[in-house]
XYZ file of C-alpha atoms in Angstrom:
488
model
C -128.103 -86.738 39.872
C -128.521 -85.180 43.253
C -126.105 -82.486 44.271
C -124.130 -83.504 47.310
C -120.830 -82.473 48.829
C -118.542 -83.017 51.738
C -117.932 -80.293 54.295
C -114.445 -78.824 54.123
C -113.170 -81.050 56.935
C -114.212 -84.169 55.023
C -112.710 -82.890 51.810
C -109.460 -82.425 53.733
C -109.680 -85.982 55.061
C -110.211 -87.500 51.636
C -107.525 -85.377 50.019
C -104.956 -86.220 52.684
C -105.969 -89.870 52.552
C -105.284 -89.971 48.835
C -102.009 -88.095 49.145
C -103.184 -84.870 47.488
C -101.098 -81.838 48.262
C -103.597 -79.172 47.226
C -106.989 -78.935 48.909
C -109.993 -77.001 47.717
C -113.271 -75.943 49.267
C -116.270 -78.217 48.871
C -117.643 -78.090 45.325
C -121.161 -78.685 44.055
C -120.889 -82.429 43.898
C -118.900 -85.319 45.301
C -117.361 -85.747 41.852
C -115.963 -82.248 41.560
C -114.952 -81.850 45.211
C -113.053 -85.106 45.510
C -111.891 -86.290 42.116
C -111.086 -83.092 40.247
C -107.818 -82.695 42.112
C -107.263 -86.320 43.060
C -106.299 -88.077 39.817
C -106.619 -90.924 42.269
C -103.223 -91.283 43.916
C -100.304 -89.251 45.217
C -98.911 -86.563 42.913
C -95.218 -85.857 43.139
C -93.827 -82.595 41.785
C -90.112 -82.956 42.463
C -87.512 -85.120 40.816
C -87.314 -88.411 42.702
C -84.443 -90.831 42.502
C -85.980 -94.283 42.041
C -84.814 -96.279 45.037
C -86.291 -99.560 43.850
C -84.246 -102.580 44.839
C -85.692 -105.986 45.580
C -86.271 -108.189 48.577
C -83.975 -111.195 48.452
C -85.471 -114.674 48.417
C -88.850 -115.824 47.245
C -91.721 -116.282 49.659
C -95.466 -116.138 49.776
C -98.413 -117.721 51.519
C -101.989 -118.704 50.932
C -102.392 -118.964 47.177
C -98.701 -119.694 46.476
C -99.252 -123.413 46.682
C -101.998 -123.218 44.075
C -99.605 -122.622 41.182
C -97.241 -125.169 39.681
C -94.883 -122.495 38.373
C -91.242 -122.927 39.447
C -89.807 -120.725 42.181
C -88.500 -117.421 40.887
C -85.434 -115.767 42.379
C -85.951 -111.997 42.503
C -83.244 -110.004 40.753
C -82.325 -106.425 41.539
C -81.814 -104.186 38.508
C -78.618 -102.230 38.147
C -78.980 -98.685 39.422
C -77.817 -97.508 36.025
C -81.163 -98.705 34.673
C -83.037 -96.509 37.166
C -82.334 -92.908 36.185
C -83.553 -89.943 38.173
C -87.145 -89.320 37.100
C -90.177 -87.286 38.025
C -92.741 -89.523 39.678
C -96.321 -88.732 38.783
C -98.130 -91.224 41.032
C -97.613 -93.926 43.631
C -100.061 -96.750 44.392
C -100.375 -99.081 47.377
C -102.422 -102.251 47.900
C -104.322 -100.337 50.598
C -104.996 -97.468 48.193
C -104.254 -94.439 50.392
C -100.920 -93.602 52.019
C -102.752 -93.062 55.341
C -104.002 -96.653 55.442
C -107.607 -95.650 54.747
C -109.017 -97.923 52.050
C -111.049 -95.313 50.182
C -111.088 -94.099 46.586
C -112.515 -90.885 45.124
C -114.662 -90.769 41.995
C -117.827 -92.322 40.592
C -118.106 -95.901 39.413
C -120.551 -97.625 37.082
C -120.963 -100.966 38.816
C -122.907 -103.228 38.592
C -123.507 -102.285 34.938
C -119.879 -101.622 34.066
C -118.050 -103.035 31.068
C -116.114 -106.152 32.122
C -112.570 -106.654 30.838
C -110.896 -110.026 31.524
C -107.137 -110.537 31.214
C -105.717 -114.079 31.188
C -102.581 -114.727 33.235
C -100.166 -117.681 33.237
C -100.119 -117.889 37.028
C -102.216 -117.273 40.111
C -102.310 -113.557 41.013
C -101.143 -112.424 44.457
C -101.251 -108.588 44.477
C -102.785 -105.970 42.174
C -101.925 -102.278 41.785
C -103.365 -99.598 39.520
C -102.526 -96.001 38.668
C -103.495 -93.356 36.128
C -100.914 -92.723 33.387
C -102.793 -90.217 31.219
C -106.306 -88.970 30.537
C -106.968 -92.085 28.452
C -104.754 -94.705 30.063
C -104.450 -96.527 33.366
C -101.701 -98.979 34.337
C -102.448 -102.306 36.031
C -99.613 -104.287 37.610
C -100.044 -107.782 39.017
C -97.581 -109.757 41.135
C -98.079 -113.485 40.646
C -97.764 -116.005 43.464
C -94.332 -117.086 42.243
C -93.012 -113.506 42.231
C -93.255 -112.699 38.539
C -94.540 -109.215 37.745
C -96.803 -108.472 34.782
C -98.203 -105.147 33.668
C -100.854 -103.809 31.299
C -102.000 -100.450 30.013
C -105.776 -100.158 29.789
C -107.027 -97.786 27.089
C -110.767 -98.132 26.539
C -111.325 -101.851 25.965
C -107.752 -102.431 24.828
C -105.143 -103.977 27.123
C -101.517 -103.590 26.104
C -98.776 -105.581 27.910
C -95.927 -103.448 29.240
C -92.613 -104.193 30.922
C -92.387 -103.585 34.664
C -89.075 -103.124 36.441
C -88.170 -105.283 38.265
C -89.627 -108.334 36.542
C -89.647 -110.475 39.708
C -89.996 -109.710 43.409
C -90.570 -111.501 46.699
C -94.319 -112.092 46.493
C -94.663 -112.283 50.275
C -94.139 -108.504 50.519
C -96.833 -106.117 49.408
C -95.640 -104.132 46.386
C -95.650 -100.373 45.860
C -96.116 -99.034 42.311
C -94.702 -95.803 40.913
C -95.191 -94.191 37.506
C -92.859 -91.539 36.126
C -93.367 -88.735 33.637
C -91.993 -90.914 30.823
C -94.787 -93.449 31.353
C -92.515 -96.093 32.882
C -93.756 -98.252 35.768
C -91.608 -99.384 38.699
C -92.036 -101.370 41.882
C -90.488 -99.627 44.871
C -89.798 -102.693 47.014
C -86.612 -102.227 49.004
C -83.824 -104.712 49.640
C -81.669 -104.202 52.719
C -78.214 -104.683 51.244
C -76.685 -105.180 54.714
C -78.430 -108.495 55.409
C -79.130 -111.508 53.183
C -82.750 -111.763 54.336
C -83.618 -108.294 53.098
C -86.146 -105.763 54.302
C -89.236 -106.822 56.230
C -91.497 -104.155 54.720
C -91.995 -102.595 51.340
C -90.983 -99.001 50.811
C -93.256 -96.029 51.171
C -92.410 -93.087 48.964
C -92.289 -89.555 50.319
C -93.018 -86.557 48.115
C -89.376 -85.511 48.218
C -86.390 -87.619 47.207
C -86.856 -90.021 50.098
C -88.342 -93.405 50.882
C -88.818 -95.317 54.139
C -88.786 -98.986 55.111
C -88.090 -101.232 58.113
C -84.992 -103.421 58.091
C -84.598 -106.886 59.599
C -83.356 -105.447 62.895
C -86.531 -103.408 63.430
C -84.896 -100.118 62.456
C -86.737 -97.483 60.470
C -84.608 -96.518 57.455
C -85.097 -93.179 55.717
C -83.294 -93.432 52.372
C -82.306 -90.576 50.086
C -79.558 -89.561 47.674
C -77.655 -88.247 50.691
C -77.625 -91.698 52.296
C -79.572 -93.500 55.014
C -80.887 -92.220 58.324
C -81.595 -94.965 60.862
C -83.951 -94.884 63.844
C -83.975 -97.812 66.257
C -87.649 -98.543 66.965
C -87.978 -102.315 67.433
C -90.630 -102.070 64.715
C -93.137 -104.853 64.124
C -91.531 -106.902 61.312
C -94.525 -106.671 58.988
C -95.821 -103.270 60.053
C -97.474 -101.078 57.465
C -95.781 -97.668 57.293
C -98.253 -94.819 56.816
C -97.373 -91.352 55.472
C -99.177 -88.014 55.822
C -98.959 -84.780 53.826
C -96.178 -83.485 56.112
C -94.081 -86.593 55.413
C -94.586 -87.836 58.959
C -94.764 -91.594 59.478
C -96.937 -93.870 61.594
C -96.090 -97.505 62.309
C -96.319 -100.301 64.886
C -93.475 -101.295 67.220
C -92.493 -103.578 70.087
C -93.637 -107.063 68.991
C -95.422 -108.854 71.826
C -95.910 -112.444 72.939
C -98.538 -111.673 75.591
C -101.418 -112.490 73.233
C -101.201 -115.600 71.042
C -104.023 -114.838 68.610
C -102.092 -113.971 65.430
C -104.667 -113.473 62.669
C -102.104 -112.591 59.986
C -99.281 -114.566 58.451
C -96.317 -113.900 60.746
C -96.106 -111.635 63.790
C -98.964 -109.130 63.903
C -99.089 -108.373 67.631
C -97.545 -105.095 68.819
C -97.411 -103.125 72.042
C -96.906 -99.639 70.615
C -97.790 -97.095 67.941
C -94.897 -94.827 66.961
C -95.365 -91.384 65.360
C -92.219 -90.202 63.542
C -91.118 -86.935 61.936
C -88.787 -87.024 58.913
C -88.045 -83.283 58.793
C -85.731 -81.623 59.696
C -84.433 -84.983 60.927
C -85.697 -88.463 61.650
C -87.092 -88.499 65.195
C -89.928 -89.917 67.318
C -92.727 -87.411 68.002
C -94.952 -89.637 70.109
C -95.167 -93.222 71.269
C -98.513 -94.681 72.333
C -98.071 -97.826 74.451
C -100.740 -100.346 75.371
C -100.965 -101.263 79.081
C -100.675 -104.989 79.823
C -102.410 -107.266 79.071
C -103.695 -105.351 76.048
C -101.950 -105.405 72.656
C -102.528 -104.013 69.169
C -103.657 -106.788 66.823
C -102.980 -106.556 63.091
C -100.256 -104.853 61.073
C -102.221 -101.920 59.655
C -103.430 -98.744 61.316
C -105.882 -96.236 59.851
C -104.760 -92.606 60.036
C -107.841 -90.535 59.206
C -110.227 -87.980 60.715
C -112.753 -89.919 62.773
C -114.418 -87.089 64.719
C -114.870 -84.561 61.895
C -112.500 -81.880 63.218
C -110.243 -81.963 60.156
C -107.338 -83.573 62.031
C -106.055 -87.070 61.512
C -106.816 -89.610 64.237
C -105.139 -92.966 64.866
C -107.480 -95.962 64.726
C -106.331 -99.295 66.167
C -107.722 -102.704 67.082
C -106.788 -103.451 70.711
C -107.087 -107.004 72.061
C -106.576 -109.192 75.114
C -107.251 -112.844 75.899
C -110.225 -112.133 78.191
C -112.536 -109.890 76.152
C -111.089 -110.150 72.631
C -110.704 -107.044 70.509
C -112.143 -103.540 70.665
C -111.710 -100.519 68.404
C -110.017 -97.432 69.782
C -109.392 -93.937 68.418
C -106.411 -91.877 69.594
C -105.297 -88.360 68.794
C -101.836 -87.783 67.372
C -100.902 -86.507 70.836
C -101.756 -89.919 72.331
C -105.078 -89.067 73.998
C -107.806 -91.717 73.836
C -110.707 -90.024 72.021
C -113.200 -92.886 71.825
C -113.446 -96.630 72.387
C -115.818 -99.297 71.158
C -117.226 -102.146 73.199
C -115.066 -105.289 73.190
C -116.396 -108.418 71.523
C -116.565 -110.063 74.942
C -114.745 -113.299 74.145
C -111.000 -113.780 73.869
C -109.336 -114.507 70.534
C -111.952 -112.661 68.500
C -110.918 -109.914 66.087
C -112.227 -106.716 64.478
C -110.949 -106.002 60.967
C -110.988 -102.210 60.521
C -111.397 -101.282 56.853
C -112.134 -97.641 56.045
C -113.324 -94.278 57.378
C -115.811 -92.442 55.161
C -119.163 -90.600 55.324
C -121.178 -93.695 54.409
C -124.482 -91.945 55.147
C -125.305 -88.652 53.427
C -125.227 -86.900 56.812
C -121.459 -86.481 56.286
C -120.731 -88.020 59.702
C -117.414 -89.928 59.608
C -117.946 -93.639 60.093
C -115.541 -96.527 60.476
C -116.444 -99.638 58.480
C -115.413 -102.852 60.222
C -115.915 -106.581 60.045
C -116.365 -108.222 63.429
C -115.066 -111.832 63.590
C -114.482 -112.120 59.804
C -113.371 -115.749 60.044
C -116.383 -117.099 61.936
C -119.504 -115.681 60.309
C -118.462 -112.053 60.340
C -120.729 -109.059 60.764
C -120.403 -105.748 58.910
C -120.380 -102.793 61.305
C -120.373 -99.010 60.863
C -119.063 -97.063 63.868
C -119.462 -93.378 64.697
C -118.287 -91.370 67.697
C -120.708 -90.328 70.440
C -118.805 -88.677 73.269
C -116.109 -91.075 74.449
C -117.732 -94.077 72.771
C -117.739 -95.715 69.354
C -121.333 -96.745 68.586
C -122.145 -99.219 65.799
C -124.912 -100.279 63.438
C -124.432 -103.752 62.020
C -125.860 -106.425 59.755
C -124.947 -109.964 58.769
C -125.457 -110.043 55.012
C -123.198 -112.827 53.753
C -120.692 -110.242 52.491
C -118.372 -110.154 55.437
C -115.211 -112.047 54.520
C -112.814 -109.136 54.262
C -109.928 -111.366 55.216
C -108.886 -115.025 55.079
C -107.481 -116.502 58.270
C -103.643 -116.522 58.435
C -103.384 -114.443 55.251
C -101.397 -111.213 55.153
C -103.767 -109.734 52.556
C -106.010 -107.407 54.572
C -106.951 -105.263 51.556
C -109.789 -107.295 50.037
C -112.312 -104.496 50.532
C -112.542 -100.831 49.593
C -114.819 -97.828 50.175
C -116.065 -95.543 47.397
C -119.033 -94.466 45.313
C -118.856 -97.501 43.060
C -122.257 -97.079 41.361
C -122.254 -93.294 40.905
C -125.294 -92.563 43.082
C -123.439 -90.128 45.408
C -123.485 -92.560 48.346
C -120.380 -94.319 49.604
C -120.459 -98.108 49.555
C -118.199 -100.714 51.096
C -117.129 -103.147 48.359
C -116.449 -106.535 49.975
C -116.177 -110.175 48.898
C -118.827 -112.760 49.645
C -118.186 -115.563 52.119
C -117.062 -117.851 49.282
C -114.907 -115.080 47.748
C -116.562 -115.411 44.312
C -118.560 -112.149 44.310
C -118.118 -108.539 45.312
C -121.050 -106.953 47.094
C -121.759 -103.273 47.726
C -122.783 -102.714 51.359
C -124.418 -99.381 52.216
C -125.446 -97.745 55.488
C -128.797 -95.978 55.117
C -129.550 -95.144 58.754
C -129.878 -96.522 62.257
C -130.001 -100.324 62.079
C -130.330 -100.110 58.300
C -127.341 -101.775 56.622
C -128.076 -103.339 53.238
C -126.485 -104.966 50.237
C -127.270 -102.878 47.147
C -125.899 -105.127 44.384
C -123.203 -107.656 43.564
C -120.872 -108.604 40.701
C -119.176 -111.886 39.823
C -115.401 -112.030 40.233
C -114.730 -114.840 37.718
C -113.180 -117.156 40.312
C -112.169 -116.853 43.951
C -110.682 -113.527 44.968
C -106.898 -113.902 45.353
C -105.667 -110.294 45.454
C -106.514 -107.024 47.094
C -109.284 -104.944 45.511
C -107.668 -102.172 43.443
C -109.303 -99.051 42.011
C -108.130 -95.982 40.110
C -109.693 -92.656 39.158
C -109.128 -91.986 35.470
C -108.744 -88.231 35.999
C -112.224 -87.405 34.723
C -113.895 -88.745 37.853
C -114.610 -92.278 36.607
C -113.672 -95.193 38.842
C -112.109 -98.308 37.342
C -112.053 -101.339 39.661
C -110.028 -104.537 39.370
C -109.291 -107.837 41.128
C -107.220 -110.965 40.519
C -108.894 -114.372 40.826
C -108.114 -118.079 41.175
C -108.796 -118.896 37.526
C -105.507 -117.196 36.631
C -107.018 -113.951 35.531
C -107.663 -110.307 36.200
C -111.171 -108.843 36.014
C -111.544 -105.090 35.523
C -114.782 -103.095 35.570
C -114.877 -99.754 33.735
C -117.534 -97.192 32.904
C -119.203 -98.260 29.610
C -119.258 -94.613 28.481
C -115.444 -94.473 28.331
C-alpha cells in the first residue's frame, strides 16, 4: 500500500470535522494520521447529564406512507431513568458535527462481508457509533417512529434496547453512547409548547446541548438551566458545532424564493455564528442581499482553502440564475464563488469537503440539479472563484425531491486504496457507487455495491477504532445492510 498523508492543515480539518479534541502531526499514512485518534466520532471526557427528551407528536415524510404500521406516539422517559453519565461518542446522520459528510479510516468495499438485518418496518434514519474495540452500535429509526438497536460484533448482531423506544421520525436523531455501553437518542422536546422543538439536539463536549424551539430561539440547555437567544432561526436548520463549542446555523426564513427543495421551509436569508462561552451571544451574522437567499437547511463548516481555518460553505439561489456555491470566512468575507447554474429554480446539493485527489487540495463534492439528471462536480478554489470538474455517471441522486434526508452520500476511503471516494446512490437508489476524481476532467465510477432494495435512510459509517470502516444503509425491503472488512 502506498504511503500517503495529509498535510497538517488537512489533518486539522478532518479532526475538527469528526469532533476530535486532540490533533497530531501528519503520520506515515492516511490510516495512522486520521483514524488513530478518531475512533470515528466525537469523544467526550467530562460527565454529561443526558438531556434526552422527545419531540411530541408523530410525523414523517417520504417513506412513511410505505409502512402499514400504526402511528406511534413518542413517549419521554422519566429523568430518573437518565442518570448522569460519561458520554464516549455522539453520532449524527451527517456524520461530522461540522456538517461535512466525511469519515476517517479504510474500508473494504466492494469486497466487504455483507451483513443483512431484517426489520419489521421501513427504516427512516440510521446511526452508528463505536462501543469498544470489537463492537459497534447501529440504531435505526423506523418510519413510524419506533427505534431499534443492534450491537455488531464480527458477524453477530445482538439486539439492544435504545432509550427512548419511540421518537418523532420527522426529526433527524442524534445518538450518544455512554461509558456503561448504553445508547440514547438526544432528541429534545420543548416542554413549553405542545408542538415541541423544531430541531434535534446537538451535544457539546461539556454538560450542554443546543436546539431551536418553535419560536425560532436558540436554546442552550445545561444543568444550570436554559439560556435563550432570539435568532428567528430557520425551523429545520441544522446546528453545527466546532471544537470551541461555537455554533453555526441558518436564520431569517424567507419567502422571496419559492423553490423549496426540502420538506418544509428550507429558504433562509442569513447565516448566524454563535459563541456559547462565556455566554450565549452572536459573533457574526452573514446576510444575503435581495433577491438572493440560502437554499437548503445544512451548511458545511470546513477548511476549503487549505489554510487550516474553517470556512462556511453555502448554496445561494435566486429566481433568475438558480443556485451558486459560495465560500465565506467566519468573519463574513466572501472568499470564493462558483458560477450559477444559469436557470432559476435549479439547485446545487453540497455534500463534502475532502482531498479527493492525492494532491491534497481541498475539494467540494456537489451534485448539480440532483432531481433532473444530476451531475457530480468537484470544486476547488482558484483566486476568488470556485472551479469545477464534473461528470454525469448515473450516480448522482444524492437527494430525493421534497425529502428532508440530505445525507444519502458520504466521503471516505471506502476501498482502502488511500484515495477518497464519494459514495452515492444510483439514480434508482438500488446501488451505491464510488465516484473518484483522478484529475482535470477525469471523474469516474470505480465500483458499485447492491443495497438490497431502494435506499431509504442516510448512509452511515463508523471507524472501529483500528482504522477499519464499517458502512451501513436502510432499504425499502425492511432491512439494514452493513458492509464490514472480511478480515475482522
